[in-house]
Coordinates of C-alpha atoms in Angstrom, one line a residue:
M1 CA 46.7 99.0 101.3
E2 CA 46.0 99.6 97.7
F3 CA 45.0 102.9 96.0
R4 CA 44.7 102.7 92.2
S5 CA 42.8 105.9 91.4
E6 CA 44.8 108.4 93.5
N7 CA 48.3 109.9 93.2
C8 CA 50.5 108.0 95.6
L9 CA 53.8 108.4 97.3
L10 CA 56.0 105.3 97.3
I11 CA 58.1 105.1 100.5
S12 CA 60.6 102.4 100.9
G13 CA 63.4 101.4 103.3
E14 CA 65.3 98.7 105.0
R15 CA 65.0 97.1 108.5
D16 CA 67.1 94.6 110.4
D17 CA 64.1 92.8 111.9
I18 CA 61.1 91.9 109.7
A19 CA 58.8 92.3 112.7
S20 CA 59.9 96.0 113.1
K21 CA 57.0 98.4 112.9
V22 CA 57.0 101.2 110.4
S23 CA 55.3 104.6 110.8
I24 CA 55.0 107.6 108.6
N25 CA 54.6 111.0 110.4
G26 CA 53.6 109.1 113.6
H27 CA 51.0 106.8 111.9
A28 CA 51.6 103.0 111.8
V29 CA 51.4 101.7 108.2
P30 CA 51.2 98.2 106.9
V31 CA 54.2 97.6 104.6
E32 CA 55.0 95.1 101.8
G33 CA 58.2 93.2 101.9
R34 CA 60.4 91.8 104.6
R35 CA 63.8 93.5 105.2
N36 CA 63.4 95.7 102.2
W37 CA 59.9 97.2 102.7
R38 CA 57.7 99.6 100.8
V39 CA 54.3 101.3 101.3
R40 CA 52.2 103.3 98.9
L41 CA 50.2 106.1 100.4
P42 CA 47.9 108.5 98.7
V43 CA 49.3 112.0 98.6
S44 CA 46.0 113.2 100.2
I45 CA 46.7 111.0 103.2
V46 CA 50.3 112.2 103.5
R47 CA 49.0 115.7 103.2
S48 CA 46.5 115.2 106.1
W49 CA 49.3 113.7 108.3
S50 CA 51.7 116.7 107.6
P51 CA 51.8 120.4 108.4
P52 CA 50.8 122.6 105.5
L53 CA 53.4 122.9 102.7
A54 CA 55.7 120.3 104.5
R55 CA 59.1 119.7 102.9
T56 CA 59.8 116.4 104.8
I57 CA 58.1 113.4 106.2
T58 CA 59.2 111.4 109.3
V59 CA 59.8 107.7 108.7
E60 CA 60.2 105.6 111.9
V61 CA 61.3 102.0 111.9
D62 CA 61.3 100.3 115.3
G63 CA 61.8 103.5 117.2
T64 CA 64.5 105.0 114.9
R65 CA 63.3 108.2 113.3
Q66 CA 64.6 109.8 110.1
E67 CA 63.5 112.7 108.0
A68 CA 63.0 112.2 104.3
D69 CA 63.0 115.2 102.0
L70 CA 60.0 115.8 99.7
P71 CA 60.1 117.8 96.5
I72 CA 59.2 121.5 97.0
G73 CA 55.4 121.9 96.6
L74 CA 54.5 118.3 96.7
L75 CA 52.2 118.8 99.7
G76 CA 51.1 122.2 98.5
H77 CA 50.0 122.7 94.9
A78 CA 51.1 119.6 93.0
R79 CA 48.1 117.8 91.6
D80 CA 49.3 115.4 88.8
L81 CA 52.2 113.1 89.6
A82 CA 53.3 110.1 87.5
M83 CA 55.5 108.7 90.3
L84 CA 57.6 109.9 93.1
V85 CA 60.0 107.7 95.1
V86 CA 61.3 108.9 98.5
R87 CA 63.9 107.0 100.4
A88 CA 65.0 107.6 104.0
K89 CA 68.7 107.3 104.4

C-alpha cells in the first residue's frame, strides 16, 4: 500500500511471529517488515474506519488488541500534517 499524495498515519509495532496478521480498527492491513512491522494509512481511511472525532485506534496483532492514542483533533479538523507516528505499547 503506497499513498504519496495524501497525509498518512504511520503505525508500527512488533510481533513474535512474522505470519501474525495485523488489523487496524478491525480492518486487516498489509504491513512492511517482519517482526518489526509498519503500515502507512491515509488519514482519510483511518477517519472512515473510526467514529467521529476518535481519540484512539485499535491495533490488533494475532488476536491481541491494544488501543493507541491519537493527538486531539487528528480525526476531526486537522488537515495538514508533516508526519505523525503512533506506537501501540
